[in-house]
């Protein structure tokens, strides 16, 4: 059997972007499994949620957004530190770039290595990489909760750290009045999970419980379709949890029984593929997911930094 192409290096097809209006002044962009984005209008300003990999890519989203509003971007909110979510920040010309304190620490600790790693894994997302001016640094950070008053009758936007999950610094953007949550990569709706920098046990338990307890009627995950209505929102959260719990079971059994990392990967692939195998980035993510969970079970509390070299080593061992 031929080796699978590395990560998403062979994924070169153009994805159709769809801008949807979720409520008055609340927008989401989805793109067939590529990273999702959001924007919320204040009385005389915009809050944008998430960036993309390059300024060139982000300007295309902003052009779509400008068909609906010409308000200036006051806040750009970054849910976490991964390169494809942050490196286009300069295109937004935001007054304030917001992230959790934990995310700022991660950018300092591993931002450059992550940039090089993700560029190798997902080259299609890095349109005109020379347009990236450098690492993105938040100008405003918080530990647990930050509220942005939107002005007029628009209510407030609550940014919250709900616990470790996809990374140790993920935040969500919650609109209580509209009952809409931008969950970042803490929840995926009809898309596979990337857990290479995750805290699987925290994520599957308390963190997802707190996302669910918000009671959102619409949820925009990191990738995949928008979940509308409480049933779909809960289904997206529980799909995310099921993916994590299945991994915990299969990798855990291999680890406890003295099996190898490759045994754990084979068992996890067999368990997840019937349900999730056709979803975006499944084959790409799974080797890195299994490696991180194996490390966690081995007592490695914080994720080992992914480098371009380490990516290839893990891929060749598990998907080669």
XYZ file of C-alpha atoms in Angstrom:
320
model
C 0.000 0.000 0.000
C 1.338 3.440 -0.935
C 2.074 5.863 1.879
C -0.553 8.530 2.433
C 0.377 12.089 1.403
C 1.746 14.018 4.356
C -0.948 15.694 6.464
C -2.969 18.033 4.181
C -0.185 18.585 1.657
C -2.272 16.995 -1.121
C -5.421 18.960 -0.248
C -5.198 21.574 -2.973
C -8.860 21.991 -3.929
C -10.515 25.371 -3.504
C -13.176 25.423 -0.771
C -16.350 27.428 -1.213
C -16.746 30.126 1.423
C -20.217 30.954 2.706
C -21.021 34.065 4.724
C -24.134 33.712 6.861
C -26.009 36.274 8.952
C -26.856 34.596 12.264
C -28.646 37.569 13.841
C -28.696 41.316 13.372
C -25.034 42.259 13.096
C -23.681 38.753 13.759
C -21.841 37.020 10.929
C -20.064 33.722 10.319
C -17.941 32.474 7.448
C -17.703 28.744 6.831
C -15.648 27.054 4.133
C -16.331 23.331 3.689
C -14.119 22.238 6.578
C -11.548 25.024 6.373
C -11.267 27.312 9.431
C -14.411 29.260 10.337
C -14.502 32.963 11.197
C -16.939 35.337 12.846
C -17.769 38.995 13.306
C -20.056 40.908 15.673
C -21.187 44.495 15.204
C -21.034 46.918 18.073
C -22.806 50.251 17.882
C -19.940 51.881 15.982
C -17.276 49.173 15.745
C -16.686 45.526 14.882
C -15.367 42.593 16.860
C -13.826 39.939 14.620
C -13.365 36.424 15.951
C -10.421 34.448 14.568
C -7.970 35.310 11.827
C -6.564 33.126 9.032
C -3.105 31.988 7.989
C -2.106 34.968 5.838
C -3.188 38.591 5.375
C -4.042 37.867 1.738
C -6.511 35.167 2.807
C -7.996 37.386 5.513
C -8.590 40.289 3.122
C -10.930 38.092 1.093
C -13.051 37.476 4.207
C -12.981 41.164 5.092
C -14.151 42.093 1.586
C -17.154 39.814 2.065
C -17.835 41.325 5.462
C -17.680 44.844 3.998
C -20.698 44.002 1.856
C -22.662 44.104 5.134
C -20.927 46.695 7.318
C -18.270 49.373 7.023
C -17.649 49.728 10.743
C -13.967 49.672 11.753
C -12.497 46.641 13.513
C -11.860 47.637 17.114
C -11.214 44.146 18.481
C -9.721 41.059 16.873
C -10.285 38.096 19.205
C -8.007 35.076 18.851
C -9.380 31.881 20.366
C -5.948 30.207 20.571
C -2.403 30.362 19.233
C -2.336 28.049 16.191
C -0.770 29.649 13.123
C -3.711 29.256 10.748
C -5.843 31.167 13.287
C -3.553 34.110 13.994
C -0.930 34.969 11.383
C -3.213 37.151 9.237
C -3.999 39.511 12.112
C -2.326 42.510 10.471
C -4.983 42.557 7.715
C -7.714 43.459 10.223
C -6.072 46.729 11.290
C -7.662 46.183 14.705
C -7.185 48.648 17.529
C -6.933 45.787 20.033
C -5.880 42.139 19.558
C -7.354 40.014 22.359
C -6.344 36.562 23.591
C -6.045 34.717 26.866
C -2.924 35.102 28.976
C -2.279 31.418 28.356
C -2.339 31.942 24.584
C 0.159 34.771 24.808
C 2.481 32.487 26.747
C 2.114 29.779 24.096
C 2.958 32.201 21.290
C 6.146 33.122 23.134
C 6.988 29.511 23.913
C 6.187 27.793 20.594
C 4.670 30.208 18.103
C 7.533 30.102 15.613
C 7.759 26.305 15.635
C 3.996 26.058 15.215
C 4.123 28.419 12.218
C 6.718 26.237 10.509
C 4.811 23.060 11.432
C 1.452 24.231 10.117
C 2.923 25.674 6.935
C 4.274 22.220 6.123
C 1.046 20.445 7.041
C -1.456 22.777 5.359
C 0.299 24.658 2.538
C -2.929 25.554 0.711
C -4.086 27.713 3.633
C -0.891 29.797 3.469
C -1.781 31.873 0.434
C 1.121 34.242 -0.323
C 3.013 33.426 2.881
C 5.440 36.275 2.252
C 2.600 38.638 3.229
C 2.854 37.491 6.881
C 4.731 40.215 8.808
C 5.727 37.944 11.708
C 4.237 36.352 14.786
C 0.957 37.843 16.020
C 1.055 39.225 19.566
C -2.076 40.102 21.556
C -2.238 43.628 22.956
C -4.879 42.770 25.571
C -4.984 39.536 27.554
C -7.137 38.154 30.340
C -7.160 35.047 32.494
C -10.798 33.946 32.855
C -13.365 36.430 31.537
C -13.545 39.694 29.614
C -16.772 41.525 28.711
C -17.047 43.875 25.737
C -20.015 46.229 25.818
C -21.341 46.450 22.263
C -23.293 49.674 22.819
C -26.811 50.772 22.007
C -29.226 47.871 22.328
C -26.697 45.277 21.144
C -25.930 43.848 24.571
C -22.529 42.465 25.460
C -19.976 39.996 24.185
C -18.448 37.745 26.833
C -15.046 36.215 26.184
C -14.359 33.274 28.494
C -11.739 30.695 29.239
C -13.817 27.615 30.123
C -10.971 25.179 30.763
C -8.169 23.445 28.960
C -9.162 21.692 25.771
C -7.908 21.978 22.210
C -4.996 23.916 23.763
C -4.398 25.195 27.275
C -5.577 28.685 26.347
C -8.763 28.398 24.243
C -11.479 31.001 24.717
C -15.057 31.241 23.443
C -17.061 34.308 22.435
C -20.572 34.247 23.893
C -23.472 36.546 23.028
C -25.995 35.997 25.857
C -28.729 38.154 24.334
C -28.580 36.423 20.939
C -27.722 33.010 22.453
C -24.860 32.534 19.977
C -21.435 31.126 20.801
C -18.290 31.148 18.710
C -16.584 28.109 20.227
C -13.335 28.027 18.259
C -11.753 24.595 18.044
C -13.240 23.483 21.358
C -16.170 22.194 19.296
C -16.205 20.905 15.729
C -19.463 20.382 13.881
C -19.147 17.627 11.280
C -15.368 17.959 11.188
C -12.627 15.852 12.766
C -10.722 17.050 15.825
C -7.113 18.113 15.981
C -5.863 17.252 19.470
C -2.099 17.424 19.041
C -1.861 20.192 21.640
C -4.835 19.111 23.708
C -5.690 18.158 27.261
C -8.002 15.285 26.375
C -9.395 14.540 29.815
C -10.129 18.143 30.817
C -11.643 18.822 27.409
C -13.998 15.833 27.308
C -15.317 16.503 30.814
C -15.513 19.908 32.476
C -14.618 22.105 29.518
C -17.292 20.750 27.175
C -19.768 20.680 30.058
C -19.216 24.422 30.532
C -19.642 25.113 26.807
C -22.907 23.146 26.875
C -24.112 24.964 29.990
C -24.098 28.272 28.100
C -27.317 27.091 26.470
C -26.521 28.428 23.004
C -29.111 28.250 20.257
C -26.447 28.693 17.570
C -22.851 27.474 17.685
C -20.017 28.169 15.296
C -17.206 25.686 15.798
C -13.671 25.883 14.536
C -14.517 23.994 11.365
C -17.638 22.552 9.816
C -21.269 23.550 9.629
C -23.052 26.049 11.868
C -25.188 24.272 14.470
C -28.659 25.816 14.701
C -31.141 25.070 17.461
C -30.392 23.481 20.795
C -30.542 19.943 19.418
C -27.873 20.637 16.790
C -25.730 22.585 19.252
C -25.809 19.735 21.756
C -25.144 17.222 18.966
C -22.006 19.121 17.912
C -20.754 19.219 21.499
C -21.491 15.524 22.025
C -19.881 14.581 18.708
C -16.751 16.355 19.911
C -16.949 14.538 23.249
C -17.511 11.160 21.585
C -14.410 11.608 19.441
C -12.359 12.378 22.557
C -13.818 9.547 24.642
C -13.278 7.011 21.858
C -9.653 8.067 21.664
C -9.294 7.813 25.428
C -10.634 4.271 25.321
C -8.595 2.935 22.397
C -5.296 4.653 23.131
C -5.746 3.925 26.824
C -6.258 0.200 26.216
C -3.117 -0.019 24.088
C -1.109 1.955 26.627
C -2.260 -0.115 29.615
C -1.707 -3.438 27.863
C 1.886 -2.693 26.909
C 1.106 -2.110 23.252
C 2.943 0.273 20.985
C 2.041 3.714 19.711
C 1.359 2.128 16.340
C -1.030 -0.354 18.000
C -2.843 2.565 19.595
C -3.093 4.371 16.277
C -4.448 1.311 14.447
C -7.092 0.687 17.110
C -8.123 4.341 17.205
C -8.325 4.598 13.424
C -10.488 1.474 13.289
C -12.798 2.803 16.000
C -13.219 6.326 14.610
C -13.096 5.886 10.837
C -16.587 4.403 10.315
C -18.180 7.481 11.893
C -15.697 10.265 11.274
C -13.331 9.064 8.563
C -14.965 11.006 5.720
C -14.949 14.275 7.622
C -12.442 17.087 6.909
C -8.829 16.601 8.067
C -9.460 13.225 9.740
C -6.449 11.434 8.224
C -4.297 14.516 8.678
C -5.039 14.925 12.370
C -5.191 11.423 13.756
C -1.462 10.579 14.024
C -0.792 13.797 15.932
C -3.898 13.260 18.077
C -2.816 9.765 19.097
C 0.759 10.851 19.801
C -0.405 13.625 22.138
C -2.822 11.372 24.025
C -0.114 8.699 24.332
C 2.181 11.342 25.812
C -0.535 12.452 28.211
C -1.071 8.875 29.379
C 2.693 8.605 29.831
C 2.664 11.489 32.301
C 3.717 14.308 29.953
C 1.488 17.061 31.298
C 2.021 19.774 28.703
C 2.140 19.035 24.970
C 5.538 18.518 23.414
C 6.244 21.290 20.889
C 5.484 20.295 17.317
C 8.245 21.075 14.855
C 8.339 20.368 11.133
C 10.831 17.575 11.834
C 8.747 15.984 14.586
C 5.655 16.160 12.388
C 7.362 14.066 9.732
C 8.701 11.549 12.228
C 5.278 10.882 13.743
C 3.593 10.799 10.350
C 6.112 8.334 8.915
C 5.741 6.065 11.939
C 1.946 6.011 11.956
C 0.716 6.868 8.467
C 3.743 5.922 6.396
